[in-house]
PDB file of C-alpha atoms in Angstrom:
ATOM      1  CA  UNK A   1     -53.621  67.373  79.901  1.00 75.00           C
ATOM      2  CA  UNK A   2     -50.487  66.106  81.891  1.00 81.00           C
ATOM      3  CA  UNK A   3     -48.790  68.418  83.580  1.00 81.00           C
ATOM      4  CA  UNK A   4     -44.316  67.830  83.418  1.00 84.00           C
ATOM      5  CA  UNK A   5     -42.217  68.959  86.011  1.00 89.00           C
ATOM      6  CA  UNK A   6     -38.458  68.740  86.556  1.00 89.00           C
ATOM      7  CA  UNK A   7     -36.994  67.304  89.801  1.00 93.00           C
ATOM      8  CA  UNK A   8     -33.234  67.712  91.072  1.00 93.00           C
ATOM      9  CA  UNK A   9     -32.579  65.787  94.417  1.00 94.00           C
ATOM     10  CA  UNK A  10     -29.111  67.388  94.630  1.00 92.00           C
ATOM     11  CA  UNK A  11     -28.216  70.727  92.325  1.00 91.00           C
ATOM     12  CA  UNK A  12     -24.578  69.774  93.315  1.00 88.00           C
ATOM     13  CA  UNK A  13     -24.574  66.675  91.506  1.00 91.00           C
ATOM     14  CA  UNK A  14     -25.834  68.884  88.161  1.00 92.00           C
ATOM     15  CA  UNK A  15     -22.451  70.857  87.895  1.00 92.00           C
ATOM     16  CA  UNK A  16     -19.068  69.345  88.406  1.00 91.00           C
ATOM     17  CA  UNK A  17     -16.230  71.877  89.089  1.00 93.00           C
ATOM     18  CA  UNK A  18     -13.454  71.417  86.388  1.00 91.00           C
ATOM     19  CA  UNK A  19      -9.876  71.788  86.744  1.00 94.00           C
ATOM     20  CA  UNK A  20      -9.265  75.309  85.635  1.00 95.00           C
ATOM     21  CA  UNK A  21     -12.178  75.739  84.494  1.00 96.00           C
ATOM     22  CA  UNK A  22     -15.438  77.227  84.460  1.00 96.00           C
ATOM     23  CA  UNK A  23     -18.655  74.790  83.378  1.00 96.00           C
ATOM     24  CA  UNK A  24     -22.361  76.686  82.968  1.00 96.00           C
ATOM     25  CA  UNK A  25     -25.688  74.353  82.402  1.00 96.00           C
ATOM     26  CA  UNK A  26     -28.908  74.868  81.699  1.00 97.00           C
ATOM     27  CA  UNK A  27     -31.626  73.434  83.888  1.00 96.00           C
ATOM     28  CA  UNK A  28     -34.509  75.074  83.073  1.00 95.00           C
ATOM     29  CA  UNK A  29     -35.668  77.424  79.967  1.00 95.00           C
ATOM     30  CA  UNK A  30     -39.543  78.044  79.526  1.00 93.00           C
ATOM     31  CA  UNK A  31     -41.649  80.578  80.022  1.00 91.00           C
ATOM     32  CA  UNK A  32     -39.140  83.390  79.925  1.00 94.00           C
ATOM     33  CA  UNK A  33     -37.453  82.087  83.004  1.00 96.00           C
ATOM     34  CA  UNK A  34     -33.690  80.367  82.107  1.00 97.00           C
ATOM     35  CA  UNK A  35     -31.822  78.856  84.922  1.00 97.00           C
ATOM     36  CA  UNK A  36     -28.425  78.174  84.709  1.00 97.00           C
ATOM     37  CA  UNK A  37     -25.654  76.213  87.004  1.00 98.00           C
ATOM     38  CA  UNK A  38     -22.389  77.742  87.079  1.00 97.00           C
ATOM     39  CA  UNK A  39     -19.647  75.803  88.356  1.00 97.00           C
ATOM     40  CA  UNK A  40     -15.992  77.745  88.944  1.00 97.00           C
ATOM     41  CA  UNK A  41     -12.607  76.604  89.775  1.00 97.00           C
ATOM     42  CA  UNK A  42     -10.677  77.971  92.618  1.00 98.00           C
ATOM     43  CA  UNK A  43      -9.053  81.738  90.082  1.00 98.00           C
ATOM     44  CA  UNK A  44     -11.454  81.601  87.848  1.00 98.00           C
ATOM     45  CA  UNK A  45     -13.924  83.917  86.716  1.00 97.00           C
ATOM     46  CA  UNK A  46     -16.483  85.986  84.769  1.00 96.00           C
ATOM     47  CA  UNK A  47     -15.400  89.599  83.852  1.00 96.00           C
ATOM     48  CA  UNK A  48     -17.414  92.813  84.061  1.00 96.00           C
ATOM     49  CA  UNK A  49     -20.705  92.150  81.896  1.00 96.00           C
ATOM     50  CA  UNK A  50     -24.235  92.887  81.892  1.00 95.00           C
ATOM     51  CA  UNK A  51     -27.796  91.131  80.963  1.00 91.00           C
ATOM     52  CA  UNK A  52     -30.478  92.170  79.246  1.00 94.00           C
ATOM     53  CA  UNK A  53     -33.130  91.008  81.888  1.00 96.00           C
ATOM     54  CA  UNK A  54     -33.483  90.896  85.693  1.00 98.00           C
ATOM     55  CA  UNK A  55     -31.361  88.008  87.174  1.00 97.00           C
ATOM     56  CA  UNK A  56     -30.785  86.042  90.861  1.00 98.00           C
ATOM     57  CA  UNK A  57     -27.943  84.880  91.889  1.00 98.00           C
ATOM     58  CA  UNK A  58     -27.158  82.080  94.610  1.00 98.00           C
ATOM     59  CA  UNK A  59     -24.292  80.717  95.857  1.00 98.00           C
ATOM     60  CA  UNK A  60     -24.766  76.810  96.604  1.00 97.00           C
ATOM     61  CA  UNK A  61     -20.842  76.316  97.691  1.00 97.00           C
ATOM     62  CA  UNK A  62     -17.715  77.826  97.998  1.00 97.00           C
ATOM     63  CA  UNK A  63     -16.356  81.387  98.168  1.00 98.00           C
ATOM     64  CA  UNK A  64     -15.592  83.982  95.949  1.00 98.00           C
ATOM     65  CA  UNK A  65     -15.829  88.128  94.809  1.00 98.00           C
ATOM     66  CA  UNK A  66     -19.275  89.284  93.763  1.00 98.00           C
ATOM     67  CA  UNK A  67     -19.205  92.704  91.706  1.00 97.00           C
ATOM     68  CA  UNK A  68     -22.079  94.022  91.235  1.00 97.00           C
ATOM     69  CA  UNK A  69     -21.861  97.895  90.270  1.00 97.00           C
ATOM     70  CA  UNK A  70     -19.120  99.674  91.690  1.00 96.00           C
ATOM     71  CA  UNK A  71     -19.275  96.719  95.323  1.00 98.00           C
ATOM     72  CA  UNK A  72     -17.741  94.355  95.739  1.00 98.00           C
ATOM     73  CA  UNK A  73     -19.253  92.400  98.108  1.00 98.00           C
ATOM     74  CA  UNK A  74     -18.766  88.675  99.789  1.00 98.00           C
ATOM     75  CA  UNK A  75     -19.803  85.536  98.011  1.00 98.00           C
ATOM     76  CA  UNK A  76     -20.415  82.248  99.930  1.00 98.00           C
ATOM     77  CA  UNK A  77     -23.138  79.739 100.611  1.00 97.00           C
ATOM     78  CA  UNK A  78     -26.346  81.251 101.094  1.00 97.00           C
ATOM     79  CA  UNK A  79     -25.337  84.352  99.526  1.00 98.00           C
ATOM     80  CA  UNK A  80     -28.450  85.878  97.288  1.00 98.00           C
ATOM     81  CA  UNK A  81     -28.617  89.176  95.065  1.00 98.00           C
ATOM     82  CA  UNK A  82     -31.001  90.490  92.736  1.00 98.00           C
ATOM     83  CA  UNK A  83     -29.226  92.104  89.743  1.00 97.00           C
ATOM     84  CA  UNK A  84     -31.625  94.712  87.868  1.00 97.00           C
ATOM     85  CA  UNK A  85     -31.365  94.485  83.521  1.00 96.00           C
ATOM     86  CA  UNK A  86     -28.562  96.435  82.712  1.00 96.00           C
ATOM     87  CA  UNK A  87     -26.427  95.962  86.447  1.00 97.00           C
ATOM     88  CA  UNK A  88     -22.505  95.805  85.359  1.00 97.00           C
ATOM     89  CA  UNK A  89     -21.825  92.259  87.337  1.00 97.00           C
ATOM     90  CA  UNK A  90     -18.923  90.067  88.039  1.00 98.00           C
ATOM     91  CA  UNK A  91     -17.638  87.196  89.665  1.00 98.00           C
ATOM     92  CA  UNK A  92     -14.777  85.667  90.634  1.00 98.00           C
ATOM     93  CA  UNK A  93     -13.574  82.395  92.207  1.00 98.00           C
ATOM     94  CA  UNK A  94     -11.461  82.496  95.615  1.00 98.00           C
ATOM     95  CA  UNK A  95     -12.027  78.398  96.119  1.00 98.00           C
ATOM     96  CA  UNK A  96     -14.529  76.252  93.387  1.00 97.00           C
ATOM     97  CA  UNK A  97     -17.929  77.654  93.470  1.00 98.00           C
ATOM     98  CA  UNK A  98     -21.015  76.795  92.350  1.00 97.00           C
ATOM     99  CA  UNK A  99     -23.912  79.034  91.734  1.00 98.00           C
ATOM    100  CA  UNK A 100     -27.416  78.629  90.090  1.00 98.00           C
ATOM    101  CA  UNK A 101     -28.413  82.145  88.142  1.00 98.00           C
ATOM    102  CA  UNK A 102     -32.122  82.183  87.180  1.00 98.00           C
ATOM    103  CA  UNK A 103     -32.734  84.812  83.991  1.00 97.00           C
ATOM    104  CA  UNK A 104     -36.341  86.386  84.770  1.00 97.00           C
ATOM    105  CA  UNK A 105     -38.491  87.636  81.909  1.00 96.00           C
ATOM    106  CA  UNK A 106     -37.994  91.142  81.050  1.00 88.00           C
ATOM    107  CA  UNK A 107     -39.342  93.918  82.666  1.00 76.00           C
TER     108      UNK A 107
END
């Protein structure tokens, strides 16, 4: 049997910020585990929403708003947060900003 894995020397390279714009892609979907790259343009941003599973967020670079609940709290590199299925979450953009969001399996 030959075991595949999936190697990413640089995550930054995987999500280009767009003018205006907000790009998401998917790096990794298997085993009930999605991971996604977000990239954000200084302004922009994702409104009040929730998911139906656990989630992680990480910010790789830049600055911005996390919501999570009724907080808002600080976003910037090295920022981490564990959002439980059902947590009303936001973000927005205060200069481009990349994060990588990892869906976990539900509970």
């Amino acid at each position: 049997m030959t075991l595949t894995y999936r190697y990413l020397p640089d995550l930054h390279q995987e999500a280009t910020v767009q003018p205006d714009g907000i790009l998401s892609r998917v790096l990794h979907n298997e085993g009930g585990v999605r991971t996604v790259i977000f990239a954000f343009d200084a302004g922009q941003e994702l409104t009040e929403h929730t998911a139906s599973r656990p989630a992680i967020i990480q910010i790789l670079s830049g600055t911005g708003t996390l919501r999570l609940g009724a907080d808002e709290l600080e976003a910037r590199p090295g920022t981490w947060a564990y959002l439980p299925a059902g947590l009303v979450h936001a973000i927005r953009a205060e200069s481009p900003l990349t994060l990588l969001l990892t869906l976990l399996p539900k509970e």
